[in-house]
Amino acid sequence: MRARTRTARQAVVLAAVASLGAGLLAGCADDGDSGGSSSSDGGGSGKTKITLGLFGTAGFEESGLYKEYEKLHPDIDIQQTVVERNENYYPALINHLTTGSGLQDIQMVEVGNIAEIVETQSDKLLDLSKYGNKSDYLDWKWQQATTPEGQTIAVGTDIGPMAICYRKDLFEQAGLPTDRDEVGKLWTGSWDKFVDVGKQYKAKAPKDTTFLDSPGGLLQAILSGEKDRFYNASGDVIYKTNPAVKSAFDLTAQAAEDGLIGNQTQFQPAWDTTIANSKFAAMSCPPWMLGYIKGKSQPDAAGKWDIAQAPKSGNWGGSFLSVPKSGKNAEEAAKLAAWLTAPEQQAKLFGVQGSFPSTPAAYDSAEVKDAKNDMTGDAPIGTIFAEAAKNIPVQTIGPKDQIIQQGLTDNGVILVTQGKSAEEAWNTATKTIDNNLEK
């Protein structure tokens, strides 16, 4: 990808959600295979081979879904290639779509890229509305992959409903409540209240700890709940004139100036160390973050975390499956894509991988309702995330969302933790973003 964002990075380094099983929560696949698809498995069995190009770790193979589908369809052989990072996967995908070569039968698309795919590549992709059942999916998730003409060029896999993960032991030492319902009430409905809790934490904070992990995490969480962020419904870039964006930036910058936030960039080695060494008390926490926490924490951290509702519902992360028209097995690939993203399969993925379903019917399944995580003990994580998912706003996503988000975080609010003023950080961020948008 041109500029990395949290949604890009998280897909690559998420560690397993222990009690949900080993694995990660974002998409997966390697663009290194440019051989496209073929009508047989190459081994003389006569089976139809369906290939998937993924990034990160989607969990389809790890959860046994491929084997299950192959058992239901003995004439199908499923193979995948995996690229570790979406930032490496996505540029190759665009190149393959543009040239019409090197494509897999199914290609994963990250949510931050879906608007660009819909806008510029929809003619290269199969309309999946006749394969997937629209009523199974969250309306806004289905709409994100639908063209103005009504063609749905991808079906949704997971989503990233926002919550807040917090350390009960650090909250207790700072004199704050630890019960998840009471914690949630401290900041219900307002990110300003959330920052105020950070001030309370700082007043009695354990030595060498901050309330939050990073400025990027806070900014991402606030903006994830805004209907309009970087683009309006007409497709115009509005991030510089949108009061919601500037307000989120300023609140994050102020929290950084007040010493409530760590000075790290998320998903970098130094940030990983702050998790391992218990250097912060709370963080923005979509479902996949639980896997990251597990992977980077010391063993004795298990059960010390808990999870509460965020001040406002938002979405951070999620992917789609698309089917290129040029594939030799497009029809069979479309059937597989629809099956992999149906409620029953999404529920199984959450039970094993922690990828939260984009299909509400899955929320009543045992795999979701009874889900637990080693790090958060008895917290009903499936119920908490399901409640958040129901209130996520229908968000306008633009083709360069990831570039803008990246600029606001890694070229913006992070600078405040390094001594820059909020105004200096904003000016640097907007200059960087505008330069990148012109490329």
Coordinates of C-alpha atoms in Angstrom, one line a residue:
M1 CA 0.0 0.0 0.0
R2 CA 1.1 3.5 -0.6
A3 CA 1.0 4.7 3.0
R4 CA 0.6 2.4 5.9
T5 CA -2.2 2.7 8.4
R6 CA -3.3 1.0 11.5
T7 CA -5.8 -1.1 9.5
A8 CA -2.9 -2.2 7.3
R9 CA -0.5 -3.0 10.0
Q10 CA -2.9 -4.7 12.3
A11 CA -3.6 -7.3 9.7
V12 CA 0.0 -8.5 9.8
V13 CA 1.1 -8.8 13.3
L14 CA -1.9 -9.9 15.3
A15 CA -1.1 -12.8 17.6
A16 CA -3.5 -15.5 18.4
V17 CA -6.5 -14.9 20.6
A18 CA -5.7 -17.7 23.1
S19 CA -9.1 -19.1 24.1
L20 CA -10.5 -18.3 20.7
G21 CA -7.7 -20.3 19.2
A22 CA -4.4 -19.5 17.6
G23 CA -4.4 -16.9 14.8
L24 CA -5.0 -13.4 13.8
L25 CA -8.0 -11.4 12.9
A26 CA -7.5 -9.6 9.7
G27 CA -7.1 -10.8 6.1
C28 CA -4.4 -12.9 4.6
A29 CA -2.5 -13.8 1.3
D30 CA 0.6 -13.5 -0.8
D31 CA 0.8 -11.6 -4.0
G32 CA 4.0 -13.4 -4.8
D33 CA 2.0 -16.0 -6.8
S34 CA 1.2 -14.4 -10.1
G35 CA 0.2 -17.5 -11.9
G36 CA -3.5 -16.9 -11.8
S37 CA -6.0 -19.8 -11.6
S38 CA -6.3 -23.1 -13.4
S39 CA -9.2 -25.5 -14.1
S40 CA -7.6 -28.4 -12.3
D41 CA -5.2 -28.9 -9.4
G42 CA -2.3 -29.8 -11.6
G43 CA -2.0 -33.2 -10.1
G44 CA -4.1 -35.2 -12.4
S45 CA -7.0 -35.6 -10.0
G46 CA -9.4 -33.7 -12.3
K47 CA -10.5 -31.5 -9.4
T48 CA -11.3 -27.8 -10.0
K49 CA -8.7 -25.7 -8.2
I50 CA -9.9 -22.4 -6.6
T51 CA -7.1 -20.1 -5.5
L52 CA -7.3 -17.3 -3.0
G53 CA -5.0 -14.3 -2.7
L54 CA -5.1 -13.0 0.9
F55 CA -3.1 -10.8 3.3
G56 CA -2.4 -11.2 7.0
T57 CA -4.2 -14.2 8.4
A58 CA -7.8 -14.6 7.5
G59 CA -8.1 -17.9 9.3
F60 CA -10.0 -19.8 6.6
E61 CA -7.4 -22.5 6.4
E62 CA -6.5 -22.5 10.1
S63 CA -10.1 -22.9 11.1
G64 CA -10.7 -25.9 8.8
L65 CA -13.2 -24.1 6.6
Y66 CA -11.4 -25.1 3.4
K67 CA -11.4 -28.8 4.3
E68 CA -15.1 -28.5 5.3
Y69 CA -16.0 -27.0 1.9
E70 CA -13.9 -29.6 0.1
K71 CA -15.7 -32.3 1.9
L72 CA -19.0 -30.8 0.9
H73 CA -17.7 -30.4 -2.7
P74 CA -15.3 -33.3 -3.4
D75 CA -14.6 -31.9 -6.9
I76 CA -13.1 -28.7 -5.5
D77 CA -9.4 -28.2 -4.4
I78 CA -8.8 -24.9 -2.5
Q79 CA -5.4 -23.3 -2.3
Q80 CA -4.3 -19.9 -0.9
T81 CA -1.3 -17.6 -1.2
V82 CA -0.5 -15.2 1.6
V83 CA 1.2 -11.8 1.8
E84 CA 2.1 -10.8 5.3
R85 CA 1.3 -7.1 4.9
N86 CA -1.6 -5.4 3.1
E87 CA 0.8 -2.6 2.1
N88 CA 2.7 -5.1 0.0
Y89 CA -0.4 -7.0 -1.1
Y90 CA -2.6 -4.1 -2.3
P91 CA -0.3 -2.4 -4.8
A92 CA 0.2 -5.8 -6.5
L93 CA -3.5 -6.4 -6.5
I94 CA -4.1 -3.1 -8.3
N95 CA -1.4 -3.9 -10.8
H96 CA -2.9 -7.4 -11.5
L97 CA -6.4 -5.9 -11.9
T98 CA -5.1 -3.2 -14.2
T99 CA -3.2 -5.6 -16.4
G100 CA -5.8 -8.4 -16.1
S101 CA -3.1 -11.0 -15.3
G102 CA -1.7 -12.7 -12.2
L103 CA -5.0 -12.7 -10.4
Q104 CA -6.3 -15.4 -8.0
D105 CA -9.8 -16.7 -8.3
I106 CA -10.7 -14.9 -5.1
Q107 CA -8.9 -11.7 -3.9
M108 CA -9.2 -10.2 -0.5
V109 CA -9.7 -6.4 -0.2
E110 CA -9.1 -4.4 3.0
V111 CA -11.8 -2.0 4.1
G112 CA -9.6 1.0 3.7
N113 CA -9.1 0.1 0.0
I114 CA -12.7 -1.0 -0.8
A115 CA -13.8 2.5 -1.9
E116 CA -11.0 2.7 -4.4
I117 CA -11.7 -0.8 -5.7
V118 CA -15.4 0.1 -6.2
E119 CA -14.6 3.4 -7.9
T120 CA -11.8 2.2 -10.2
Q121 CA -11.9 -1.6 -10.6
S122 CA -15.5 -2.7 -10.4
D123 CA -15.7 -3.5 -14.1
K124 CA -13.0 -6.2 -13.5
L125 CA -14.9 -7.9 -10.7
L126 CA -17.9 -10.2 -10.6
D127 CA -21.2 -9.0 -9.2
L128 CA -21.7 -11.2 -6.1
S129 CA -25.2 -10.0 -5.2
K130 CA -26.6 -13.1 -6.9
Y131 CA -24.4 -15.4 -4.7
G132 CA -24.2 -13.7 -1.3
N133 CA -27.5 -13.0 0.6
K134 CA -27.6 -9.3 1.2
S135 CA -29.9 -9.7 4.2
D136 CA -27.2 -11.7 6.0
Y137 CA -24.8 -8.8 6.2
L138 CA -24.8 -5.5 8.0
D139 CA -26.3 -3.0 5.7
W140 CA -23.4 -0.6 5.8
K141 CA -20.9 -3.5 5.2
W142 CA -22.8 -4.6 2.1
Q143 CA -23.1 -1.1 0.8
Q144 CA -19.3 -0.4 1.1
A145 CA -18.7 -2.9 -1.7
T146 CA -21.7 -1.8 -3.9
T147 CA -21.4 0.5 -6.9
P148 CA -23.8 3.4 -7.6
E149 CA -25.3 1.1 -10.3
G150 CA -26.1 -1.5 -7.6
Q151 CA -23.4 -4.1 -8.4
T152 CA -21.9 -5.7 -5.2
I153 CA -18.3 -6.5 -6.2
A154 CA -17.2 -8.1 -2.9
V155 CA -18.7 -9.8 0.1
G156 CA -17.8 -8.8 3.7
T157 CA -15.7 -11.0 6.0
D158 CA -15.0 -9.4 9.4
I159 CA -15.6 -6.0 11.0
G160 CA -13.9 -4.2 13.8
P161 CA -16.5 -2.8 16.3
M162 CA -14.7 -0.6 18.8
A163 CA -14.4 -1.2 22.5
I164 CA -11.9 -0.2 25.2
C165 CA -9.4 -2.7 26.7
Y166 CA -8.0 -1.7 30.1
R167 CA -5.8 -3.1 32.8
K168 CA -7.8 -3.8 35.9
D169 CA -4.7 -3.8 38.1
L170 CA -3.5 -0.4 36.9
F171 CA -7.0 1.1 37.1
E172 CA -7.3 -0.1 40.7
Q173 CA -3.9 1.4 41.7
A174 CA -5.0 4.7 40.2
G175 CA -8.2 4.7 42.3
L176 CA -10.6 4.0 39.3
P177 CA -13.3 1.4 39.3
T178 CA -12.5 -1.9 37.7
D179 CA -16.0 -3.4 37.0
R180 CA -16.5 -3.2 33.2
D181 CA -20.0 -1.8 33.5
E182 CA -18.9 0.9 35.9
V183 CA -15.8 1.7 33.8
G184 CA -18.0 2.1 30.7
K185 CA -20.3 4.5 32.5
L186 CA -17.3 6.8 33.2
W187 CA -17.2 7.9 29.6
T188 CA -20.5 6.9 28.0
G189 CA -21.3 9.1 25.0
S190 CA -18.3 11.3 25.0
W191 CA -14.6 11.1 24.1
D192 CA -14.1 14.2 26.2
K193 CA -15.2 12.3 29.2
F194 CA -12.8 9.5 28.2
V195 CA -9.9 11.9 28.2
D196 CA -11.1 13.3 31.6
V197 CA -10.8 9.8 33.0
G198 CA -7.3 9.8 31.7
K199 CA -6.6 12.9 33.8
Q200 CA -8.0 11.1 36.9
Y201 CA -5.7 8.2 36.1
K202 CA -2.7 10.5 35.8
A203 CA -3.3 12.0 39.2
K204 CA -2.6 8.7 40.9
A205 CA -1.0 6.7 38.1
P206 CA 1.4 3.9 38.9
K207 CA 5.0 5.0 38.2
D208 CA 6.1 5.2 34.6
T209 CA 2.7 4.5 33.1
T210 CA 0.3 6.5 30.9
F211 CA -3.4 6.3 30.6
L212 CA -3.3 5.4 26.8
D213 CA -0.9 3.6 24.6
S214 CA -0.6 6.0 21.6
P215 CA -2.0 9.1 20.0
G216 CA -2.8 7.2 16.8
G217 CA -5.0 4.7 18.7
L218 CA -7.1 7.5 20.3
L219 CA -7.5 9.4 17.0
Q220 CA -8.4 6.3 15.1
A221 CA -11.0 5.4 17.7
I222 CA -12.7 8.8 17.7
L223 CA -12.8 9.0 13.9
S224 CA -14.1 5.4 13.6
G225 CA -17.4 6.6 14.9
E226 CA -17.9 9.5 12.6
K227 CA -20.3 9.2 9.6
D228 CA -18.3 11.7 7.5
R229 CA -14.6 11.9 8.1
F230 CA -12.3 12.4 5.1
Y231 CA -14.8 12.4 2.2
N232 CA -18.4 13.5 1.9
A233 CA -21.2 11.6 0.1
S234 CA -20.3 13.3 -3.1
G235 CA -16.8 12.0 -3.0
D236 CA -15.1 15.3 -2.2
V237 CA -12.1 15.4 0.1
I238 CA -13.2 17.3 3.2
Y239 CA -10.8 16.2 6.0
K240 CA -9.3 19.7 6.4
T241 CA -12.7 21.5 6.6
N242 CA -14.6 18.8 8.5
P243 CA -15.1 20.0 12.1
A244 CA -15.3 16.4 13.4
V245 CA -11.8 15.6 12.1
K246 CA -10.2 18.8 13.5
S247 CA -12.0 18.3 16.8
A248 CA -10.7 14.7 17.1
F249 CA -7.2 15.8 16.2
D250 CA -7.3 18.6 18.8
L251 CA -8.6 16.4 21.5
T252 CA -5.9 13.8 20.9
A253 CA -3.3 16.5 20.7
Q254 CA -4.4 18.0 24.0
A255 CA -4.4 14.5 25.7
A256 CA -0.8 14.1 24.4
E257 CA 0.2 17.6 25.7
D258 CA -1.3 16.7 29.1
G259 CA 0.9 13.5 29.2
L260 CA -2.0 11.1 29.1
I261 CA -0.7 9.2 26.1
G262 CA 2.5 7.2 25.4
N263 CA 4.8 8.5 22.7
Q264 CA 4.8 5.4 20.5
T265 CA 3.6 4.6 17.1
Q266 CA 1.3 1.6 17.1
F267 CA 2.4 -1.7 15.7
Q268 CA 6.1 -0.8 15.9
P269 CA 8.6 -2.7 18.1
A270 CA 8.9 0.0 20.7
W271 CA 5.1 0.0 21.1
D272 CA 5.1 -3.8 21.5
T273 CA 7.5 -3.3 24.4
T274 CA 5.0 -1.0 26.2
I275 CA 2.4 -3.8 26.1
A276 CA 4.9 -6.4 27.4
N277 CA 6.0 -4.1 30.2
S278 CA 2.5 -2.9 31.2
K279 CA 3.3 0.8 30.5
F280 CA -0.3 1.9 29.8
A281 CA -3.7 1.3 31.3
A282 CA -6.1 1.5 28.4
M283 CA -6.3 1.3 24.6
S284 CA -8.7 1.4 21.7
C285 CA -9.7 -2.2 21.2
P286 CA -11.5 -3.7 18.2
P287 CA -11.8 -7.5 18.3
W288 CA -8.5 -8.2 16.5
M289 CA -6.6 -6.2 19.1
L290 CA -7.2 -8.9 21.7
G291 CA -5.0 -11.2 19.6
Y292 CA -2.3 -8.6 19.5
I293 CA -2.4 -8.0 23.2
K294 CA -2.1 -11.8 23.8
G295 CA 0.8 -12.1 21.5
K296 CA 2.8 -9.2 23.0
S297 CA 2.0 -9.6 26.7
Q298 CA 3.9 -11.5 29.4
P299 CA 2.2 -14.7 30.5
D300 CA 1.3 -13.2 33.9
A301 CA -0.9 -10.5 32.1
A302 CA -3.6 -13.1 31.4
G303 CA -6.8 -12.2 33.2
K304 CA -5.5 -8.7 34.2
W305 CA -7.2 -7.1 31.2
D306 CA -10.9 -6.3 30.9
I307 CA -13.0 -4.7 28.2
A308 CA -15.7 -2.0 28.3
Q309 CA -17.9 -0.3 25.7
A310 CA -16.2 2.7 24.0
P311 CA -17.7 6.2 24.5
K312 CA -19.2 5.9 21.0
S313 CA -19.5 2.9 18.6
G314 CA -17.2 2.8 15.7
N315 CA -15.5 0.4 13.3
W316 CA -11.8 -0.2 12.9
G317 CA -10.8 -2.9 10.4
G318 CA -12.5 -5.6 8.3
S319 CA -12.1 -7.0 4.8
F320 CA -13.9 -8.3 1.8
L321 CA -13.7 -11.2 -0.7
S322 CA -13.9 -10.3 -4.4
V323 CA -13.9 -12.5 -7.5
P324 CA -12.1 -11.3 -10.7
K325 CA -14.1 -11.8 -13.9
S326 CA -11.0 -13.1 -15.6
G327 CA -10.7 -16.2 -13.5
K328 CA -11.2 -19.5 -15.2
N329 CA -13.3 -20.7 -12.3
A330 CA -15.2 -17.4 -11.5
E331 CA -18.5 -19.2 -10.9
E332 CA -17.2 -21.7 -8.4
A333 CA -15.1 -19.0 -6.8
A334 CA -18.1 -16.8 -6.3
K335 CA -19.9 -19.7 -4.6
L336 CA -17.0 -20.3 -2.3
A337 CA -16.7 -16.6 -1.4
A338 CA -20.3 -16.5 -0.5
W339 CA -20.0 -19.7 1.6
L340 CA -16.9 -18.5 3.5
T341 CA -18.7 -15.3 4.5
A342 CA -22.1 -16.8 5.4
P343 CA -23.2 -16.4 9.0
E344 CA -22.4 -20.0 10.0
Q345 CA -18.8 -19.8 8.7
Q346 CA -18.2 -16.3 10.2
A347 CA -19.4 -17.6 13.6
K348 CA -16.9 -20.4 13.4
L349 CA -14.1 -18.0 12.4
F350 CA -14.8 -15.9 15.5
G351 CA -14.8 -19.0 17.7
V352 CA -11.4 -20.0 16.4
Q353 CA -9.8 -16.8 15.1
G354 CA -11.5 -13.9 16.8
S355 CA -12.5 -12.3 13.5
F356 CA -15.8 -10.6 14.4
P357 CA -18.6 -11.4 12.0
S358 CA -20.2 -8.9 9.6
T359 CA -23.3 -11.0 9.6
P360 CA -25.7 -10.2 12.5
A361 CA -27.2 -13.7 12.5
A362 CA -23.9 -15.0 13.8
Y363 CA -24.2 -12.9 16.9
D364 CA -26.7 -15.3 18.5
S365 CA -24.5 -18.4 17.9
A366 CA -22.8 -20.1 20.7
E367 CA -19.4 -19.4 19.1
V368 CA -20.0 -15.7 19.6
K369 CA -22.2 -15.5 22.7
D370 CA -20.0 -17.8 24.7
A371 CA -16.6 -16.5 23.5
K372 CA -14.0 -15.8 26.1
N373 CA -10.4 -14.6 25.9
D374 CA -7.5 -15.5 28.2
M375 CA -6.4 -11.8 28.5
T376 CA -9.9 -10.6 29.6
G377 CA -10.9 -13.5 31.7
D378 CA -14.7 -14.0 32.0
A379 CA -15.6 -10.9 30.0
P380 CA -18.4 -11.8 27.5
I381 CA -16.4 -10.4 24.5
G382 CA -18.8 -11.6 21.9
T383 CA -21.7 -9.9 23.5
I384 CA -19.7 -6.7 24.0
F385 CA -18.6 -6.5 20.4
A386 CA -22.0 -7.4 19.1
E387 CA -23.6 -4.5 21.0
A388 CA -21.0 -2.2 19.6
A389 CA -21.5 -3.5 16.1
K390 CA -25.3 -2.7 16.2
N391 CA -24.6 1.0 16.7
I392 CA -21.8 1.6 14.1
P393 CA -22.7 4.5 11.9
V394 CA -22.9 4.1 8.1
Q395 CA -19.6 5.6 7.2
T396 CA -18.5 7.4 4.1
I397 CA -15.3 5.8 2.8
G398 CA -13.2 7.4 0.2
P399 CA -10.5 6.0 -2.2
K400 CA -7.6 7.5 -0.2
D401 CA -8.9 7.1 3.3
Q402 CA -5.7 5.2 4.4
I403 CA -3.4 7.9 3.1
I404 CA -5.3 10.5 5.1
Q405 CA -5.5 8.5 8.3
Q406 CA -1.8 7.7 8.0
G407 CA -0.9 11.3 7.7
L408 CA -3.0 12.4 10.6
T409 CA -1.4 9.8 12.9
D410 CA 2.2 9.1 12.0
N411 CA 2.8 12.6 10.5
G412 CA 0.5 14.4 12.8
V413 CA -0.6 13.7 16.4
I414 CA 2.5 11.7 17.1
L415 CA 4.5 14.9 16.8
V416 CA 2.8 16.4 19.8
T417 CA 4.4 13.7 22.0
Q418 CA 7.7 14.9 20.5
G419 CA 7.4 18.5 21.6
K420 CA 5.5 20.0 18.6
S421 CA 2.4 22.1 19.2
A422 CA -1.0 20.9 18.0
E423 CA -0.9 23.6 15.3
E424 CA 2.5 22.5 14.1
A425 CA 1.4 18.9 14.0
W426 CA -1.8 19.7 12.1
N427 CA 0.1 21.7 9.5
T428 CA 2.7 19.0 9.0
A429 CA 0.0 16.3 8.7
T430 CA -2.1 18.2 6.2
K431 CA 0.9 19.1 4.1
T432 CA 2.1 15.5 4.0
I433 CA -1.4 14.3 3.1
D434 CA -2.0 16.8 0.4
N435 CA 1.4 15.9 -1.2
N436 CA 0.5 12.2 -1.1
L437 CA -3.0 12.8 -2.5
E438 CA -1.4 14.6 -5.5
K439 CA 0.8 11.6 -6.4

